[in-house]
Amino acid sequence: MTTEIPGTIRVSRTVAFGDCDPAGIAYTRRLFDYCLEAIDEAWKYVLDGKGWYELSTDHDRGTPFVNITMDFTGPVTPRDTLDLIVRLSRVGQSSITFEVSARQAGRDCFKGIFTSVVVERQIMTKVRSDDWTLHQLKAWAKV
Amino acid sequence: MTTEIPGTIRVSRTVAFGDCDPAGIAYTRRLFDYCLEAIDEAWKYVLDGKGWYELSTDHDRGTPFVNITMDFTGPVTPRDTLDLIVRLSRVGQSSITFEVSARQAGRDCFKGIFTSVVVERQIMTKVRSDDWTLHQLKAWAKV
Amino acid sequence: MTTEIPGTIRVSRTVAFGDCDPAGIAYTRRLFDYCLEAIDEAWKYVLDGKGWYELSTDHDRGTPFVNITMDFTGPVTPRDTLDLIVRLSRVGQSSITFEVSARQAGRDCFKGIFTSVVVERQIMTKVRSDDWTLHQLKAWAKV
Amino acid sequence: MTTEIPGTIRVSRTVAFGDCDPAGIAYTRRLFDYCLEAIDEAWKYVLDGKGWYELSTDHDRGTPFVNITMDFTGPVTPRDTLDLIVRLSRVGQSSITFEVSARQAGRDCFKGIFTSVVVERQIMTKVRSDDWTLHQLKAWAKV
């Protein structure tokens, strides 16, 4: 995982045989899953190792998705590394939006827009706009 | 699985323990997956048992997704049956759109819009607008 | 799901397109998963609807696996319903063993032996041999 | 991925939030999956990048499992890297056995024994004992 641009990380990963369907390409569900895992990596990057697990278990925070939109432009196969770029594009009052775009062997494969609300888990209530999580995200992305 | 309305099927399913994450609710990936499995059931219903597997293996057809949009409005848990309504909302020249909405215990949980292109698999080319698959979908949905 | 023999349930299920790998058969991981889901159904059957989720969330019980052994004798495809027979074969001091065998279209496909320990979740300690969970399992299976 | 000992590779990986169940630990299915992905990496290591996908798609070879046995000794969480050691322990006439052991934060977590048959995919027949795949495995593992 590397990052050069504010608010952006890059994750490279293999595509497993077991991720593919009888058509011989990565099954759509797995593309979705790759995005979620890459967004979790972005959280860890911004919050010094605190991803969804630590947020949920240690810090009483959750980030349920409210909307996800994905466009698929090309097949994904196990033959090449898949590169995912995760960009934090918006931090609102209590919601945040990540954009994920994926390329393989020089071709665009898919991209998605993932909007979450940050909540206090126990009481399932949106955090205030000055919550430490939003603060750190804004500082990172300069948004 | 039952159907009463043209172009619509209903699928009821359990939510497994293993579908849930440490927050104790079904992990977002699985909601996505539930939609895909329900759409596959719709294909089987319309094409006399031919789902994605048979289309791919026996009939040289594939239905790659080009766009998926989902809204999440409430958590899904293993405590109740999850009801999914799949509706074929549009049949275009070679593309089709399914809408899936899910309810549990009287509450709306999520809904999604899933647009695919129907292709001849070997040559990865869009089918013609009079393809037998589109013909049967139109007849079913009266669209 | 039906049951006729003490300590035994039968679960029938579809095999999804997305469960299959590029070889066109259900990927080994999914066979494993089918067994886990069927064992969870057995718990629900015996404990009046309390499966792993309810045991974990409401009753401070967990059933971590200590050993799993599986034999694979034939491929599984989406063409036919898969029938799984779950049998509770042993209830020990605090451990239990389920055997799962699967058939499709008249052929044996795989079978597995799944041994768990029943624990109090909070303190992660084996339950006593007179725990209510073991008591109900014994009464059901007559073992 | 590194290797120092003949017939052995080491794979380190993260454990994702979405791999965990409501008990807050990696769900048993995923441990199984980690082993399969690590064994696929071993194939790629030995056969110059040819894993299950390439074997299946380009070389008419499959490696269906005939038996899998796993012992689970400790929970796996997202807090630490998981280290998997894959060892090719046996190459028979047409069958092969991999052993996988996993450790996290200095503790043993699980280990498994995975036996496959190597087949010619089209005709689903065991390969001969002088098949190139077995030859390369033997040379690597010195067994």
Coordinates of C-alpha atoms in Angstrom, one line a residue:
Chain A
M1 CA 0.0 0.0 0.0
T2 CA 1.4 3.4 -1.0
T3 CA 0.1 6.9 -1.0
E4 CA 1.4 10.1 -2.6
I5 CA -1.6 12.3 -3.0
P6 CA -3.5 13.8 0.0
G7 CA -6.6 11.8 0.7
T8 CA -5.6 8.9 -1.6
I9 CA -4.1 5.4 -1.1
R10 CA -3.2 2.7 -3.6
V11 CA -3.8 -1.0 -2.8
S12 CA -2.4 -3.7 -5.0
R13 CA -3.7 -7.2 -4.7
T14 CA -3.9 -10.6 -6.3
V15 CA -7.1 -12.0 -7.6
A16 CA -7.6 -15.6 -6.4
F17 CA -8.8 -18.6 -8.4
G18 CA -11.6 -19.0 -5.9
D19 CA -12.7 -15.4 -6.6
C20 CA -13.6 -16.3 -10.2
D21 CA -16.9 -17.8 -11.5
P22 CA -17.5 -20.3 -14.3
A23 CA -17.1 -17.5 -16.9
G24 CA -13.5 -17.4 -15.8
I25 CA -13.5 -13.9 -14.5
A26 CA -13.8 -12.4 -11.0
Y27 CA -17.4 -12.7 -9.8
T28 CA -19.1 -9.3 -9.3
R29 CA -19.5 -9.9 -5.6
R30 CA -15.7 -10.1 -5.2
L31 CA -15.1 -6.8 -6.9
F32 CA -17.4 -5.2 -4.4
D33 CA -15.5 -7.0 -1.6
Y34 CA -12.2 -5.7 -3.0
C35 CA -13.5 -2.2 -2.6
L36 CA -14.6 -2.7 1.0
E37 CA -11.3 -4.2 1.9
A38 CA -9.4 -1.3 0.3
I39 CA -11.6 1.3 2.1
D40 CA -10.8 -0.5 5.4
E41 CA -7.1 -0.1 4.5
A42 CA -7.7 3.6 4.0
W43 CA -9.2 3.9 7.5
K44 CA -6.2 2.1 8.9
Y45 CA -3.9 4.4 7.1
V46 CA -5.6 7.5 8.3
L47 CA -6.2 6.4 11.9
D48 CA -2.9 4.9 12.7
G49 CA -3.9 1.3 12.3
K50 CA -7.5 1.6 13.4
G51 CA -9.7 0.0 10.8
W52 CA -13.3 -1.1 11.0
Y53 CA -12.5 -3.8 13.5
E54 CA -10.7 -1.5 16.0
L55 CA -13.3 1.3 15.5
S56 CA -16.1 -1.2 16.2
T57 CA -14.4 -3.1 19.1
D58 CA -12.3 -0.5 20.9
H59 CA -13.8 2.9 19.9
D60 CA -17.6 2.6 19.7
R61 CA -17.7 3.7 16.1
G62 CA -19.3 2.2 13.1
T63 CA -19.5 3.4 9.5
P64 CA -22.6 1.8 7.9
F65 CA -23.0 2.4 4.2
V66 CA -26.0 4.4 3.1
N67 CA -25.3 4.3 -0.7
I68 CA -23.0 2.5 -3.0
T69 CA -22.8 3.0 -6.8
M70 CA -20.5 1.0 -9.0
D71 CA -19.7 1.0 -12.7
F72 CA -18.1 -2.0 -14.4
T73 CA -16.1 -1.4 -17.5
G74 CA -13.9 -4.5 -18.0
P75 CA -13.4 -8.0 -16.7
V76 CA -10.9 -8.8 -13.9
T77 CA -8.8 -12.0 -14.0
P78 CA -6.2 -13.7 -11.9
R79 CA -3.5 -13.1 -14.5
D80 CA -2.4 -9.7 -13.3
T81 CA -2.2 -7.7 -10.1
L82 CA -5.3 -5.5 -9.5
D83 CA -4.6 -1.9 -8.5
L84 CA -7.2 -0.1 -6.5
I85 CA -7.0 3.7 -5.9
V86 CA -9.1 4.8 -2.9
R87 CA -9.8 8.5 -2.6
L88 CA -11.7 10.3 0.2
S89 CA -13.8 12.7 -1.9
R90 CA -16.1 14.2 0.7
V91 CA -16.4 14.7 4.5
G92 CA -19.8 16.0 5.5
Q93 CA -21.5 16.7 8.8
S94 CA -21.4 13.0 9.7
S95 CA -21.1 11.3 6.4
I96 CA -18.1 10.5 4.2
T97 CA -17.6 9.4 0.7
F98 CA -14.8 7.2 -0.7
E99 CA -14.3 6.7 -4.4
V100 CA -12.5 3.5 -5.5
S101 CA -11.2 2.9 -9.0
A102 CA -9.5 -0.3 -10.2
R103 CA -7.2 -1.0 -13.1
Q104 CA -5.5 -4.2 -14.3
A105 CA -2.9 -4.5 -16.9
G106 CA -3.4 -0.9 -18.0
R107 CA -7.1 -1.2 -18.4
D108 CA -9.9 0.4 -16.3
C109 CA -12.0 -2.3 -14.7
F110 CA -14.5 -0.7 -12.3
K111 CA -15.1 2.2 -10.1
G112 CA -17.4 2.9 -7.2
I113 CA -18.6 5.6 -4.9
F114 CA -19.2 4.5 -1.3
T115 CA -21.0 6.8 1.1
S116 CA -21.1 6.0 4.8
V117 CA -22.4 7.6 8.0
V118 CA -20.2 7.6 11.0
V119 CA -22.1 6.5 14.1
E120 CA -21.6 5.9 17.8
R121 CA -22.2 2.2 17.8
Q122 CA -23.9 1.6 21.1
I123 CA -26.6 4.3 20.6
M124 CA -26.5 4.0 16.8
T125 CA -26.6 7.8 16.4
K126 CA -24.7 9.9 14.0
V127 CA -21.5 11.4 15.4
R128 CA -21.2 15.2 15.8
S129 CA -19.4 17.0 13.0
D130 CA -16.4 17.5 15.3
D131 CA -15.9 13.8 16.0
W132 CA -12.2 12.8 16.1
T133 CA -12.7 10.4 13.2
L134 CA -14.0 13.1 10.9
H135 CA -11.3 15.5 12.1
Q136 CA -8.5 13.1 11.1
L137 CA -10.1 12.3 7.8
K138 CA -10.4 16.0 6.9
A139 CA -6.8 16.6 7.9
W140 CA -5.6 13.8 5.7
A141 CA -7.7 14.6 2.6
K142 CA -7.5 18.4 3.0
V143 CA -11.2 18.5 2.2
Chain B
M1 CA -40.1 -18.3 -4.2
T2 CA -43.4 -17.0 -5.3
T3 CA -44.7 -14.5 -7.9
E4 CA -48.0 -12.7 -8.4
I5 CA -47.2 -9.6 -10.3
P6 CA -45.8 -9.6 -13.9
G7 CA -42.1 -9.2 -14.0
T8 CA -41.7 -9.7 -10.2
I9 CA -40.6 -12.5 -8.0
R10 CA -40.3 -12.8 -4.2
V11 CA -37.5 -14.7 -2.6
S12 CA -37.4 -15.4 1.2
R13 CA -34.2 -16.5 2.8
T14 CA -32.4 -16.9 6.1
V15 CA -29.5 -14.8 7.1
A16 CA -26.7 -17.0 8.4
F17 CA -24.5 -16.4 11.5
G18 CA -21.5 -16.5 9.2
D19 CA -23.0 -13.6 7.1
C20 CA -22.7 -11.3 10.0
D21 CA -19.7 -9.1 11.1
P22 CA -18.5 -8.2 14.5
A23 CA -21.1 -5.4 14.7
G24 CA -23.6 -8.3 14.8
I25 CA -25.4 -7.4 11.5
A26 CA -25.2 -8.8 8.0
Y27 CA -22.0 -7.5 6.4
T28 CA -22.6 -5.2 3.4
R29 CA -21.0 -7.6 1.0
R30 CA -23.6 -10.3 1.8
L31 CA -26.5 -7.9 1.1
F32 CA -25.0 -7.4 -2.3
D33 CA -24.7 -11.2 -2.7
Y34 CA -28.3 -11.8 -1.6
C35 CA -29.4 -9.5 -4.5
L36 CA -27.2 -11.4 -7.0
E37 CA -28.6 -14.7 -5.9
A38 CA -32.2 -13.4 -6.1
I39 CA -31.6 -12.0 -9.6
D40 CA -30.3 -15.4 -10.6
E41 CA -33.5 -16.9 -9.3
A42 CA -35.5 -14.5 -11.4
W43 CA -33.6 -15.7 -14.5
K44 CA -34.4 -19.3 -13.6
Y45 CA -38.0 -18.4 -13.1
V46 CA -38.3 -16.7 -16.5
L47 CA -36.2 -19.1 -18.5
D48 CA -37.6 -22.4 -17.3
G49 CA -34.7 -23.2 -14.9
K50 CA -31.9 -21.6 -16.9
G51 CA -30.0 -19.4 -14.5
W52 CA -26.5 -17.8 -15.0
Y53 CA -24.9 -21.2 -14.8
E54 CA -26.9 -22.8 -17.6
L55 CA -26.8 -19.6 -19.7
S56 CA -23.0 -19.5 -19.4
T57 CA -22.4 -23.3 -19.8
D58 CA -25.1 -24.4 -22.2
H59 CA -26.3 -21.4 -24.1
D60 CA -23.2 -19.1 -24.7
R61 CA -24.8 -16.2 -22.9
G62 CA -23.5 -14.0 -20.1
T63 CA -25.0 -11.0 -18.3
P64 CA -22.1 -8.9 -17.0
F65 CA -23.2 -6.0 -14.8
V66 CA -22.5 -2.5 -16.1
N67 CA -23.9 -0.5 -13.2
I68 CA -25.1 -1.3 -9.7
T69 CA -26.6 1.2 -7.2
M70 CA -27.7 0.3 -3.7
D71 CA -29.3 2.2 -0.9
F72 CA -29.1 0.9 2.7
T73 CA -31.8 2.0 5.1
G74 CA -31.7 -0.5 8.0
P75 CA -29.6 -3.3 9.4
V76 CA -30.2 -7.0 8.6
T77 CA -29.9 -9.7 11.3
P78 CA -30.3 -13.4 11.5
R79 CA -33.3 -13.1 13.8
D80 CA -35.9 -12.9 11.0
T81 CA -36.5 -14.1 7.4
L82 CA -35.4 -11.6 4.8
D83 CA -37.8 -11.0 1.9
L84 CA -36.4 -9.9 -1.4
I85 CA -38.6 -8.6 -4.2
V86 CA -37.0 -8.7 -7.6
R87 CA -38.6 -6.7 -10.4
L88 CA -37.5 -6.5 -14.0
S89 CA -37.9 -2.8 -14.6
R90 CA -36.4 -2.3 -18.1
V91 CA -35.4 -4.3 -21.2
G92 CA -33.4 -2.2 -23.7
Q93 CA -31.7 -3.0 -26.9
S94 CA -29.3 -5.5 -25.2
S95 CA -29.4 -4.3 -21.6
I96 CA -31.7 -5.1 -18.8
T97 CA -32.4 -3.6 -15.4
F98 CA -33.5 -5.5 -12.3
E99 CA -34.6 -3.7 -9.1
V100 CA -34.3 -5.6 -5.8
S101 CA -35.9 -4.4 -2.6
A102 CA -35.5 -6.1 0.8
R103 CA -37.6 -6.1 3.9
Q104 CA -37.2 -7.8 7.3
A105 CA -39.7 -7.9 10.1
G106 CA -41.8 -5.1 8.5
R107 CA -38.9 -2.8 7.9
D108 CA -37.2 -1.7 4.7
C109 CA -33.6 -2.7 4.7
F110 CA -32.0 -2.0 1.3
K111 CA -32.8 -1.7 -2.3
G112 CA -30.7 -1.8 -5.4
I113 CA -30.8 -1.2 -9.2
F114 CA -28.8 -3.7 -11.2
T115 CA -28.1 -3.1 -14.9
S116 CA -26.6 -5.8 -17.1
V117 CA -25.7 -6.2 -20.7
V118 CA -26.6 -9.6 -22.3
V119 CA -23.7 -10.9 -24.3
E120 CA -22.7 -13.8 -26.5
R121 CA -20.0 -15.2 -24.2
Q122 CA -17.6 -16.6 -26.8
I123 CA -17.3 -13.5 -28.8
M124 CA -18.1 -11.1 -25.8
T125 CA -20.5 -9.1 -28.0
K126 CA -23.9 -7.7 -27.1
V127 CA -26.8 -9.8 -28.3
R128 CA -29.2 -8.4 -30.9
S129 CA -32.4 -6.9 -29.6
D130 CA -34.4 -9.9 -30.8
D131 CA -32.3 -12.4 -28.8
W132 CA -34.4 -15.2 -27.3
T133 CA -33.4 -14.2 -23.8
L134 CA -34.6 -10.6 -24.1
H135 CA -37.8 -11.9 -25.8
Q136 CA -38.7 -14.1 -22.9
L137 CA -37.9 -11.3 -20.4
K138 CA -40.1 -8.9 -22.2
A139 CA -43.0 -11.4 -22.4
W140 CA -42.7 -12.0 -18.7
A141 CA -42.5 -8.4 -17.5
K142 CA -44.8 -7.0 -20.1
V143 CA -42.3 -4.1 -20.6
Chain C
M1 CA -35.7 -28.9 6.3
T2 CA -37.1 -32.1 7.5
T3 CA -36.3 -34.7 10.1
E4 CA -37.4 -38.3 10.6
I5 CA -34.5 -40.0 12.5
P6 CA -33.5 -38.9 16.0
G7 CA -30.5 -36.7 15.9
T8 CA -30.7 -36.1 12.2
I9 CA -32.0 -33.3 10.0
R10 CA -32.0 -33.0 6.2
V11 CA -31.3 -29.6 4.5
S12 CA -31.9 -29.1 0.7
R13 CA -30.4 -26.2 -1.0
T14 CA -29.5 -24.7 -4.4
V15 CA -26.0 -24.2 -5.5
A16 CA -25.5 -20.7 -6.8
F17 CA -23.6 -19.7 -10.0
G18 CA -21.4 -17.5 -7.8
D19 CA -20.5 -20.6 -5.7
C20 CA -18.7 -22.1 -8.7
D21 CA -15.2 -21.6 -9.8
P22 CA -13.7 -21.5 -13.3
A23 CA -13.7 -25.3 -13.4
G24 CA -17.5 -25.0 -13.4
I25 CA -18.1 -26.8 -10.1
A26 CA -18.8 -25.5 -6.6
Y27 CA -15.5 -24.3 -5.2
T28 CA -14.2 -26.3 -2.2
R29 CA -14.7 -23.4 0.2
R30 CA -18.4 -23.3 -0.5
L31 CA -18.8 -27.0 0.3
F32 CA -17.3 -26.3 3.7
D33 CA -19.7 -23.4 4.1
Y34 CA -22.7 -25.5 3.1
C35 CA -21.8 -27.8 6.0
L36 CA -21.5 -25.0 8.5
E37 CA -24.9 -23.5 7.5
A38 CA -26.5 -26.9 7.8
I39 CA -25.0 -27.5 11.2
D40 CA -26.4 -24.0 12.3
E41 CA -29.8 -25.2 11.0
A42 CA -29.4 -28.3 13.2
W43 CA -28.8 -26.1 16.3
K44 CA -31.9 -24.1 15.5
Y45 CA -33.9 -27.2 15.1
V46 CA -32.9 -28.6 18.4
L47 CA -32.9 -25.4 20.4
D48 CA -36.3 -24.0 19.3
G49 CA -34.8 -21.5 16.8
K50 CA -31.6 -20.7 18.7
G51 CA -28.7 -20.9 16.2
W52 CA -25.2 -19.7 16.5
Y53 CA -26.3 -16.1 16.4
E54 CA -28.8 -16.4 19.2
L55 CA -26.5 -18.6 21.3
S56 CA -23.7 -16.0 20.9
T57 CA -25.8 -12.8 21.3
D58 CA -28.5 -13.8 23.8
H59 CA -27.1 -16.8 25.7
D60 CA -23.4 -16.4 26.2
R61 CA -22.6 -19.6 24.3
G62 CA -20.1 -20.3 21.5
T63 CA -19.3 -23.5 19.8
P64 CA -15.8 -23.1 18.3
F65 CA -14.6 -26.0 16.1
V66 CA -11.6 -28.0 17.3
N67 CA -11.4 -30.4 14.4
I68 CA -12.9 -30.7 11.0
T69 CA -12.3 -33.6 8.5
M70 CA -13.9 -33.8 5.1
D71 CA -13.8 -36.3 2.3
F72 CA -14.7 -35.2 -1.3
T73 CA -15.9 -37.9 -3.6
G74 CA -17.7 -36.1 -6.4
P75 CA -18.2 -32.6 -8.0
V76 CA -21.2 -30.4 -7.0
T77 CA -22.9 -28.3 -9.7
P78 CA -25.8 -25.8 -9.8
R79 CA -27.8 -28.2 -12.0
D80 CA -29.4 -30.1 -9.2
T81 CA -30.6 -29.5 -5.6
L82 CA -27.9 -30.5 -3.0
D83 CA -29.2 -32.6 -0.1
L84 CA -27.3 -32.5 3.2
I85 CA -27.9 -34.9 6.0
V86 CA -26.7 -33.6 9.4
R87 CA -26.3 -36.1 12.2
L88 CA -25.3 -35.5 15.8
S89 CA -23.0 -38.4 16.4
R90 CA -21.5 -37.7 19.8
V91 CA -22.1 -35.5 22.8
G92 CA -19.1 -35.6 25.2
Q93 CA -18.3 -33.8 28.5
S94 CA -18.3 -30.4 26.7
S95 CA -17.7 -31.3 23.1
I96 CA -20.0 -32.4 20.3
T97 CA -19.6 -34.0 16.9
F98 CA -21.8 -33.5 13.9
E99 CA -21.4 -35.6 10.7
V100 CA -22.6 -34.1 7.5
S101 CA -23.1 -36.0 4.2
A102 CA -24.1 -34.5 0.9
R103 CA -25.7 -36.1 -2.2
Q104 CA -26.7 -34.6 -5.5
A105 CA -28.7 -36.3 -8.3
G106 CA -28.2 -39.7 -6.6
R107 CA -24.5 -39.4 -6.1
D108 CA -22.5 -39.0 -2.9
C109 CA -20.5 -35.7 -3.1
F110 CA -18.8 -35.2 0.2
K111 CA -19.0 -35.9 3.9
G112 CA -17.5 -34.3 6.9
I113 CA -17.0 -34.7 10.6
F114 CA -17.2 -31.5 12.7
T115 CA -16.2 -31.4 16.3
S116 CA -16.8 -28.4 18.5
V117 CA -16.4 -27.4 22.1
V118 CA -19.3 -25.6 23.7
V119 CA -18.1 -22.7 25.7
E120 CA -19.3 -19.8 27.9
R121 CA -18.4 -17.0 25.6
Q122 CA -17.5 -14.2 28.0
I123 CA -15.1 -16.3 30.0
M124 CA -14.2 -18.6 27.0
T125 CA -14.4 -21.7 29.3
K126 CA -15.9 -25.1 28.4
V127 CA -19.4 -25.5 29.7
R128 CA -20.1 -28.1 32.4
S129 CA -21.4 -31.4 31.2
D130 CA -24.9 -30.6 32.5
D131 CA -25.2 -27.4 30.5
W132 CA -28.7 -26.9 29.1
T133 CA -27.3 -26.9 25.5
L134 CA -25.8 -30.4 25.9
H135 CA -28.8 -31.6 27.7
Q136 CA -31.1 -30.7 24.8
L137 CA -28.7 -32.1 22.2
K138 CA -28.6 -35.5 24.1
A139 CA -32.4 -35.6 24.4
W140 CA -32.7 -35.0 20.7
A141 CA -30.1 -37.5 19.5
K142 CA -30.7 -40.1 22.1
V143 CA -26.9 -40.4 22.5
Chain D
M1 CA 5.8 -14.4 0.4
T2 CA 9.2 -15.9 1.3
T3 CA 10.7 -19.3 1.3
E4 CA 13.9 -20.7 2.9
I5 CA 13.3 -24.4 3.3
P6 CA 12.8 -26.8 0.4
G7 CA 9.1 -27.5 -0.2
T8 CA 8.0 -24.7 2.1
I9 CA 6.6 -21.2 1.6
R10 CA 5.5 -18.6 4.1
V11 CA 2.5 -16.3 3.3
S12 CA 1.7 -13.3 5.6
R13 CA -1.7 -11.7 5.3
T14 CA -4.1 -9.4 7.0
V15 CA -7.4 -10.6 8.5
A16 CA -10.3 -8.3 7.3
F17 CA -13.1 -7.0 9.4
G18 CA -15.5 -8.7 7.0
D19 CA -13.8 -12.0 7.7
C20 CA -15.0 -11.9 11.3
D21 CA -18.3 -13.1 12.8
P22 CA -20.4 -11.7 15.6
A23 CA -18.1 -13.4 18.1
G24 CA -15.4 -10.9 16.9
I25 CA -13.0 -13.5 15.5
A26 CA -12.4 -14.8 12.0
Y27 CA -15.2 -17.1 11.0
T28 CA -14.1 -20.8 10.5
R29 CA -14.9 -20.7 6.8
R30 CA -12.4 -17.9 6.3
L31 CA -9.6 -19.9 7.9
F32 CA -10.3 -22.6 5.5
D33 CA -10.2 -20.1 2.7
Y34 CA -6.9 -18.7 3.9
C35 CA -5.4 -22.1 3.5
L36 CA -6.7 -22.6 0.0
E37 CA -5.3 -19.2 -1.1
A38 CA -1.9 -20.0 0.5
I39 CA -1.8 -23.4 -1.3
D40 CA -2.6 -21.6 -4.6
E41 CA 0.4 -19.3 -3.9
A42 CA 2.6 -22.4 -3.3
W43 CA 1.6 -23.7 -6.8
K44 CA 2.4 -20.4 -8.3
Y45 CA 5.8 -20.4 -6.6
V46 CA 6.7 -23.9 -7.8
L47 CA 5.3 -23.6 -11.3
D48 CA 6.7 -20.1 -12.3
G49 CA 3.4 -18.3 -11.7
K50 CA 1.0 -21.0 -12.8
G51 CA -1.6 -21.3 -10.1
W52 CA -5.0 -23.0 -10.1
Y53 CA -6.3 -20.5 -12.6
E54 CA -3.6 -21.0 -15.2
L55 CA -3.5 -24.7 -14.6
S56 CA -7.2 -24.9 -15.3
T57 CA -7.4 -22.4 -18.1
D58 CA -4.2 -22.9 -20.0
H59 CA -2.8 -26.4 -19.1
D60 CA -5.8 -28.7 -18.8
R61 CA -5.0 -29.5 -15.2
G62 CA -7.1 -29.5 -12.0
T63 CA -6.3 -30.5 -8.5
P64 CA -9.5 -31.4 -6.8
F65 CA -9.3 -32.1 -3.0
V66 CA -10.0 -35.6 -1.8
N67 CA -9.5 -35.0 1.9
I68 CA -9.0 -32.1 4.2
T69 CA -8.4 -32.3 7.9
M70 CA -8.0 -29.2 10.1
D71 CA -7.3 -28.6 13.8
F72 CA -8.1 -25.3 15.4
T73 CA -6.2 -24.3 18.5
G74 CA -6.7 -20.6 18.9
P75 CA -8.8 -17.7 17.7
V76 CA -7.7 -15.4 14.8
T77 CA -8.4 -11.7 14.9
P78 CA -7.7 -8.6 12.7
R79 CA -5.3 -7.2 15.2
D80 CA -2.2 -8.9 13.9
T81 CA -0.8 -10.3 10.7
L82 CA -1.5 -14.0 10.2
D83 CA 1.5 -16.1 9.1
L84 CA 0.8 -19.3 7.1
I85 CA 3.5 -21.9 6.4
V86 CA 2.7 -24.1 3.5
R87 CA 4.7 -27.3 3.2
L88 CA 4.4 -29.9 0.5
S89 CA 4.7 -33.1 2.6
R90 CA 4.0 -35.8 0.0
V91 CA 3.9 -36.4 -3.7
G92 CA 2.3 -39.8 -4.6
Q93 CA 1.5 -41.5 -7.9
S94 CA -1.0 -38.7 -8.8
S95 CA -1.9 -37.3 -5.4
I96 CA -0.2 -34.6 -3.4
T97 CA -0.4 -33.4 0.2
F98 CA 0.1 -29.9 1.5
E99 CA 0.3 -29.1 5.2
V100 CA -0.6 -25.6 6.3
S101 CA 0.0 -24.2 9.8
A102 CA -0.9 -20.7 10.9
R103 CA 0.4 -18.5 13.7
Q104 CA -0.6 -15.1 14.9
A105 CA 1.2 -12.9 17.5
G106 CA 3.4 -15.9 18.6
R107 CA 0.5 -18.3 19.0
D108 CA -0.5 -21.3 17.0
C109 CA -4.0 -20.8 15.5
F110 CA -4.8 -23.8 13.2
K111 CA -3.2 -26.3 11.0
G112 CA -4.5 -28.4 8.2
I113 CA -3.6 -31.3 5.9
F114 CA -4.9 -30.9 2.3
T115 CA -4.7 -33.9 -0.1
S116 CA -5.5 -33.4 -3.8
V117 CA -5.4 -35.5 -6.9
V118 CA -3.9 -34.0 -10.0
V119 CA -6.2 -34.6 -13.0
E120 CA -6.4 -33.9 -16.7
R121 CA -9.4 -31.6 -16.6
Q122 CA -11.1 -32.4 -19.9
I123 CA -11.2 -36.1 -19.4
M124 CA -11.2 -35.9 -15.5
T125 CA -8.6 -38.6 -15.2
K126 CA -5.7 -38.8 -12.8
V127 CA -2.4 -37.7 -14.4
R128 CA 0.4 -40.2 -14.9
S129 CA 3.1 -40.3 -12.2
D130 CA 5.6 -38.6 -14.6
D131 CA 3.3 -35.6 -15.2
W132 CA 5.3 -32.4 -15.5
T133 CA 3.4 -30.9 -12.5
L134 CA 4.3 -33.7 -10.2
H135 CA 7.9 -33.6 -11.5
Q136 CA 8.3 -30.0 -10.6
L137 CA 6.7 -30.4 -7.2
K138 CA 9.1 -33.3 -6.4
A139 CA 12.1 -31.3 -7.5
W140 CA 11.1 -28.4 -5.3
A141 CA 10.2 -30.4 -2.2
K142 CA 13.0 -33.0 -2.6
V143 CA 10.4 -35.7 -1.6

